[in-house]
PDB file of C-alpha atoms in Angstrom:
ATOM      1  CA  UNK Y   1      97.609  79.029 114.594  1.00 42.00           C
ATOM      2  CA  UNK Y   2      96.944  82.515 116.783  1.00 45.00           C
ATOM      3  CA  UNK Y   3      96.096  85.139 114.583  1.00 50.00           C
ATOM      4  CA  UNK Y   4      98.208  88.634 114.348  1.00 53.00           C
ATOM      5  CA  UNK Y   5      97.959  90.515 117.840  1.00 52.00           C
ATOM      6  CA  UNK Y   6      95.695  93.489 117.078  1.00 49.00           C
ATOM      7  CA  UNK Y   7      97.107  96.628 118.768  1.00 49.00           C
ATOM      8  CA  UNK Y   8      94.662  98.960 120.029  1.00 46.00           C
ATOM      9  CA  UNK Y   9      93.241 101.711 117.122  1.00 45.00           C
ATOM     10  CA  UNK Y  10      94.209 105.556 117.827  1.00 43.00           C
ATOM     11  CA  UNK Y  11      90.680 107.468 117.020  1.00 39.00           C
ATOM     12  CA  UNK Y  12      89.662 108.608 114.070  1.00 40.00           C
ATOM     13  CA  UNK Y  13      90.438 112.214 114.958  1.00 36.00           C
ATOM     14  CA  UNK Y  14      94.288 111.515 115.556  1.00 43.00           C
ATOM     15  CA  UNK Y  15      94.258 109.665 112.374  1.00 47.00           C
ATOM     16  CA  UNK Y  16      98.257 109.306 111.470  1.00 49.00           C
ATOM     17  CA  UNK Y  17      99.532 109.975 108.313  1.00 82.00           C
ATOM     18  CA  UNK Y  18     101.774 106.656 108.256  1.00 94.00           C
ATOM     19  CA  UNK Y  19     100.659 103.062 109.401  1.00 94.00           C
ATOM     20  CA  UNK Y  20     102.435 100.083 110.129  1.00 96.00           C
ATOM     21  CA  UNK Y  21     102.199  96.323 110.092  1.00 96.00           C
ATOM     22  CA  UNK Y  22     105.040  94.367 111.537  1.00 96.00           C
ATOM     23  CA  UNK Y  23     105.647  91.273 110.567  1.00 96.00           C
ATOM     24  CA  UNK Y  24     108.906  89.570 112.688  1.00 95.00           C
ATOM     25  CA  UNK Y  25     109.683  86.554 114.306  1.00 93.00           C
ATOM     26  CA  UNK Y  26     111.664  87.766 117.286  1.00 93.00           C
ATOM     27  CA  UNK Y  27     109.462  89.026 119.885  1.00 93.00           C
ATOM     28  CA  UNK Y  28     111.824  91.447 121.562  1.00 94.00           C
ATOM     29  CA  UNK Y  29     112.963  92.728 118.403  1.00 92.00           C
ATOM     30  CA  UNK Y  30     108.736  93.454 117.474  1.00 93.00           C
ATOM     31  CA  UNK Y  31     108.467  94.878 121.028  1.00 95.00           C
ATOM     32  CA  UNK Y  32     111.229  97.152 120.580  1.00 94.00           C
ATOM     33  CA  UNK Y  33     110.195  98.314 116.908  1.00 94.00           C
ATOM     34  CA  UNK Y  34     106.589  98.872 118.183  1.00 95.00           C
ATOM     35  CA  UNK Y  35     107.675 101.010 121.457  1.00 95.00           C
ATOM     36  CA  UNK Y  36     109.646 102.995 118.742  1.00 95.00           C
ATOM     37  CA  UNK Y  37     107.049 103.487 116.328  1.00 96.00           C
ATOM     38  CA  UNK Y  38     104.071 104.126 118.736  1.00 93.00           C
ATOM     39  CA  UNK Y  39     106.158 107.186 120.176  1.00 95.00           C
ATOM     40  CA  UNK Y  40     105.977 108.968 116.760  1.00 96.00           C
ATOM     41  CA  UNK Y  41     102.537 111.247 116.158  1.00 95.00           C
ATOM     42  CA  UNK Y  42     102.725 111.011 112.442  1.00 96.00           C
ATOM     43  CA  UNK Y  43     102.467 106.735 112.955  1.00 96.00           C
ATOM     44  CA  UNK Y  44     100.254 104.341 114.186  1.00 93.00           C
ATOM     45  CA  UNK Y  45     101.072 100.236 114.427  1.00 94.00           C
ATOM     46  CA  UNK Y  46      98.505  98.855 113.330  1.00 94.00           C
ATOM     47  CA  UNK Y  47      99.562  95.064 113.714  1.00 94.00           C
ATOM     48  CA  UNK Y  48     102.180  92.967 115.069  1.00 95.00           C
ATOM     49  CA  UNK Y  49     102.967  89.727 112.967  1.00 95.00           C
ATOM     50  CA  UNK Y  50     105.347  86.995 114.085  1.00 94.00           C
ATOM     51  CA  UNK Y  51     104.982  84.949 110.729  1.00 95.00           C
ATOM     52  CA  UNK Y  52     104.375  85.871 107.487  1.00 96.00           C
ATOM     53  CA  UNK Y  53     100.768  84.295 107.008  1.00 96.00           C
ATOM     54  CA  UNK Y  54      99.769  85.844 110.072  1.00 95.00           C
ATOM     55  CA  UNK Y  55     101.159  89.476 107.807  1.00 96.00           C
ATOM     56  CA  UNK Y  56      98.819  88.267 105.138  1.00 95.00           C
ATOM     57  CA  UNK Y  57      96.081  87.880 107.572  1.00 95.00           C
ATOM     58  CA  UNK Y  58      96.437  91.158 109.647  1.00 94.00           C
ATOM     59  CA  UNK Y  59      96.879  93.293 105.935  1.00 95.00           C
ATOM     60  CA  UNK Y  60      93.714  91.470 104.122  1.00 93.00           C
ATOM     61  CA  UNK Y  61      91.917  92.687 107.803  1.00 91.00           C
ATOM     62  CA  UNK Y  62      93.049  96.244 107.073  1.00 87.00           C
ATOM     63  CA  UNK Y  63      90.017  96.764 104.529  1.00 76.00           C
ATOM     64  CA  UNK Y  64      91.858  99.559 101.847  1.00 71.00           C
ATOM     65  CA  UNK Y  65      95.388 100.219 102.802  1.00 65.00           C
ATOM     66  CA  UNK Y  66      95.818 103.882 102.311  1.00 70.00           C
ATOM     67  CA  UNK Y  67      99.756 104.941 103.898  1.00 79.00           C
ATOM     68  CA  UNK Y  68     100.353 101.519 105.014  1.00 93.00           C
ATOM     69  CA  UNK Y  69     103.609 100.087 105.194  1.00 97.00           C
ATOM     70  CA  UNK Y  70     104.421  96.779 106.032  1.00 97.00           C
ATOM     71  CA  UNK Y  71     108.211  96.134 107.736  1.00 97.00           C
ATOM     72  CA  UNK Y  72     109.029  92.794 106.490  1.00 97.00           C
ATOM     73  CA  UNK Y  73     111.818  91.206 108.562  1.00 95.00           C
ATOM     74  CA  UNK Y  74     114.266  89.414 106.424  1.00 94.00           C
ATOM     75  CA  UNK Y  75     114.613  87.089 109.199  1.00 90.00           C
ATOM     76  CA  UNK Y  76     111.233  85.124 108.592  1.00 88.00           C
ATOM     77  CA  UNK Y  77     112.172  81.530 107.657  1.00 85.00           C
ATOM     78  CA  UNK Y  78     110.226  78.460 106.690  1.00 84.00           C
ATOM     79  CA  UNK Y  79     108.347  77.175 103.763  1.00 89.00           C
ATOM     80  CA  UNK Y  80     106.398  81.149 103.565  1.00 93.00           C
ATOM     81  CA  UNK Y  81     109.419  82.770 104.393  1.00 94.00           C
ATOM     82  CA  UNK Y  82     110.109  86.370 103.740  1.00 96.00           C
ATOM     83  CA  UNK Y  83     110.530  86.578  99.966  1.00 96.00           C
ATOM     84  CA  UNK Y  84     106.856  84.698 100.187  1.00 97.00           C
ATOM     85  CA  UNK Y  85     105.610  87.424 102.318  1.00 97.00           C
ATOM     86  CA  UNK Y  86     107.038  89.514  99.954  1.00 97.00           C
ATOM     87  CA  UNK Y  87     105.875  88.124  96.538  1.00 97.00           C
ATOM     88  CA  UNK Y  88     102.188  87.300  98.180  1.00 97.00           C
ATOM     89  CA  UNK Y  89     101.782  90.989  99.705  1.00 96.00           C
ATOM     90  CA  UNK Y  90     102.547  92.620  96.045  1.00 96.00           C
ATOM     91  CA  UNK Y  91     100.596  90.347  94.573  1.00 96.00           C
ATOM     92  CA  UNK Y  92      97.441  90.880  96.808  1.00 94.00           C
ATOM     93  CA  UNK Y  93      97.965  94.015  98.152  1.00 94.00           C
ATOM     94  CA  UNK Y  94      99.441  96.430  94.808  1.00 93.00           C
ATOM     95  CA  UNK Y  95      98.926  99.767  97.458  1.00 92.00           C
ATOM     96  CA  UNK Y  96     100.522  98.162 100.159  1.00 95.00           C
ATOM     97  CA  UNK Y  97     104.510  99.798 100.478  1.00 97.00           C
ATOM     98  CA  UNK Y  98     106.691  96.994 101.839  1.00 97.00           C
ATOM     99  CA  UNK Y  99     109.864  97.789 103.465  1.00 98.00           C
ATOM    100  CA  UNK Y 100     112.500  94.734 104.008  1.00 97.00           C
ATOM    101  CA  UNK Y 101     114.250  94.931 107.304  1.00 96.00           C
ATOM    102  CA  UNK Y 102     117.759  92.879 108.051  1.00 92.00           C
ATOM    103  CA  UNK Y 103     120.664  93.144 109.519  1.00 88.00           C
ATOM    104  CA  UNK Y 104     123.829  93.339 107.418  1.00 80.00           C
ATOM    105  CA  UNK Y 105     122.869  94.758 104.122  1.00 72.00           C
ATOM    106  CA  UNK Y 106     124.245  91.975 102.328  1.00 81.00           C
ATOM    107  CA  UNK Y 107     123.799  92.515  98.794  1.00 82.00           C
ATOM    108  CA  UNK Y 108     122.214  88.992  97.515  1.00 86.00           C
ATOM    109  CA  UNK Y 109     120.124  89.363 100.345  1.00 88.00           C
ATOM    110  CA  UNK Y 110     118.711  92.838 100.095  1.00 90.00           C
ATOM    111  CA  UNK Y 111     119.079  92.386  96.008  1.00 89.00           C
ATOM    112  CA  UNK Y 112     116.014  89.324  96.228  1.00 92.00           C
ATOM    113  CA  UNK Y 113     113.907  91.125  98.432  1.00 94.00           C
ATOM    114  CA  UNK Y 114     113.543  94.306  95.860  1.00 93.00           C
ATOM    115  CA  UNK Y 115     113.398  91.982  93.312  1.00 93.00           C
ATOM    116  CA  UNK Y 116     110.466  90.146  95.429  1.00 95.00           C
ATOM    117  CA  UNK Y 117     108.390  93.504  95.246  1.00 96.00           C
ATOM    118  CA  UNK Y 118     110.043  95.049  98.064  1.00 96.00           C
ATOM    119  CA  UNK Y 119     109.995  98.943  97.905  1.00 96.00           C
ATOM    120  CA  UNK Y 120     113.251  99.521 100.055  1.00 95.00           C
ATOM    121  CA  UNK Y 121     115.572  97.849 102.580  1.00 95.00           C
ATOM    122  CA  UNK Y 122     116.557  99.146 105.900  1.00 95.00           C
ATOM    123  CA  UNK Y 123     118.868  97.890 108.410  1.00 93.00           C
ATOM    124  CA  UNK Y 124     117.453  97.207 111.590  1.00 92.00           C
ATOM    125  CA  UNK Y 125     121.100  98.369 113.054  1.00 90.00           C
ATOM    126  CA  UNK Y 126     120.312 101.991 112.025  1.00 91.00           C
ATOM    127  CA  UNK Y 127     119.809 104.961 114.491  1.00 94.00           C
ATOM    128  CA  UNK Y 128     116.133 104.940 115.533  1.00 93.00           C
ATOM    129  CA  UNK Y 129     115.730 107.987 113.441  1.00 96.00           C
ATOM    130  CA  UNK Y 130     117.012 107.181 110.387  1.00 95.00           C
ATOM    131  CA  UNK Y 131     115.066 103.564 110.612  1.00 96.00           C
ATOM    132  CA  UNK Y 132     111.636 105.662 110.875  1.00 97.00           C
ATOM    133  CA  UNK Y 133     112.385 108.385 108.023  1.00 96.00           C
ATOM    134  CA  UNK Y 134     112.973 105.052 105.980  1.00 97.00           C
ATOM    135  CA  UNK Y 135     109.590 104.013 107.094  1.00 97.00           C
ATOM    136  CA  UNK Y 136     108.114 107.379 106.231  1.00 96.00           C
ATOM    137  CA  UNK Y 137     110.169 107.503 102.775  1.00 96.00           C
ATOM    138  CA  UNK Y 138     108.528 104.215 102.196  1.00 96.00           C
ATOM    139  CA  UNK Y 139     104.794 105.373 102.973  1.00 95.00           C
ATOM    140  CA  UNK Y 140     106.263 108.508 100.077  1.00 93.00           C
ATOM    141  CA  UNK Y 141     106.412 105.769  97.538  1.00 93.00           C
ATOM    142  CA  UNK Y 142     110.573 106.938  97.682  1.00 94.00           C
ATOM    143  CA  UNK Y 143     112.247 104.013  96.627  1.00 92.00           C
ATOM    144  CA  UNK Y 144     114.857 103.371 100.340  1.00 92.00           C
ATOM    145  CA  UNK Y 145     118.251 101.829 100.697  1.00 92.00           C
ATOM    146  CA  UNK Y 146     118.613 102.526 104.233  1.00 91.00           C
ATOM    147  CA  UNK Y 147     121.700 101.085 105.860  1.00 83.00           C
ATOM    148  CA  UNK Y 148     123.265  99.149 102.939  1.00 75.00           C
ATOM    149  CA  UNK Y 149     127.154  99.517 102.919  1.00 64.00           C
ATOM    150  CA  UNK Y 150     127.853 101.816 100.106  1.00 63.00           C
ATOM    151  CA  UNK Y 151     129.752  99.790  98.089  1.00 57.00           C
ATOM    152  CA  UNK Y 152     127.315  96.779  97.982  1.00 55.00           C
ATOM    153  CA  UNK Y 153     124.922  99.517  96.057  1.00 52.00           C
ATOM    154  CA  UNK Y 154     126.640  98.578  92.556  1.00 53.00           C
ATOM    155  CA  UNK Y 155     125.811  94.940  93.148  1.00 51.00           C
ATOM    156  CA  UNK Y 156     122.149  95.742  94.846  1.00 56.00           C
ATOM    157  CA  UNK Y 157     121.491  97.647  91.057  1.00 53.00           C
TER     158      UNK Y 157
END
């Protein structure tokens, strides 16, 4: 197994207010997030994870997660699938903010992940700008819904 791709560190005197670990299986869809994120002066990307042990991994490397929010991709599959990443990131990692990321908002689906220690949901077919103020809600320890058809909120509560 490769470990998590390490993304070059910004220097300590840009420090960003928000950073991000990314864990998703889909290559373009990481490459896309991470072009997105690094354009934003109040973020860094820290790491780039395509499975959710190499999450773990890149988030136990991090030393004291201070702002750090980790975009979980619903999409992860497999024995340590996303609700794993989930449950084992809350477990080991209390500070860590985790934000679930899907497509769909389906309630069931978004419904386990919060109940897996998520701290929001938002839908990866958002506008660019509403996807990163979820991200930045999330760092705010704001509980986010981003995305999620409004009338699936009754049966996400």
């Amino acid at each position: 197994m490769r470990g998590p791709e390490v993304l070059p560190h910004r220097s300590e005197t840009s420090r960003t207010l928000v950073e991000v670990v990314l864990a998703d299986v889909r290559s373009v869809v990481r490459k896309g997030l991470a072009l997105v994120i690094s354009r934003e002066p109040d973020m860094e990307l820290l790491f780039e994870a395509s499975s959710a042990e190499e999450a773990v991994e890149a988030v136990g490397r991090l030393g004291r997660p201070n702002r750090t929010v980790v975009l979980v991709s619903l999409g992860l599959g497999g024995e340590r699938d996303s609700l794993w990443l989930i449950r084992t990131l809350r477990e080991q990692f209390p500070s860590v903010r985790i934000l679930a990321c899907g497509s769909g908002g389906e309630a069931a689906t978004v419904s386990r992940a919060l109940l897996s220690g998520a701290d929001g949901y938002a839908d990866k077919s958002c506008e660019s700008e509403r996807f990163l103020d979820a991200v930045r809600r999330t760092a705010a320890a704001e509980t986010v819904l981003e995305g999620v058809p409004a009338g699936a909120l009754g049966a996400i509560a």
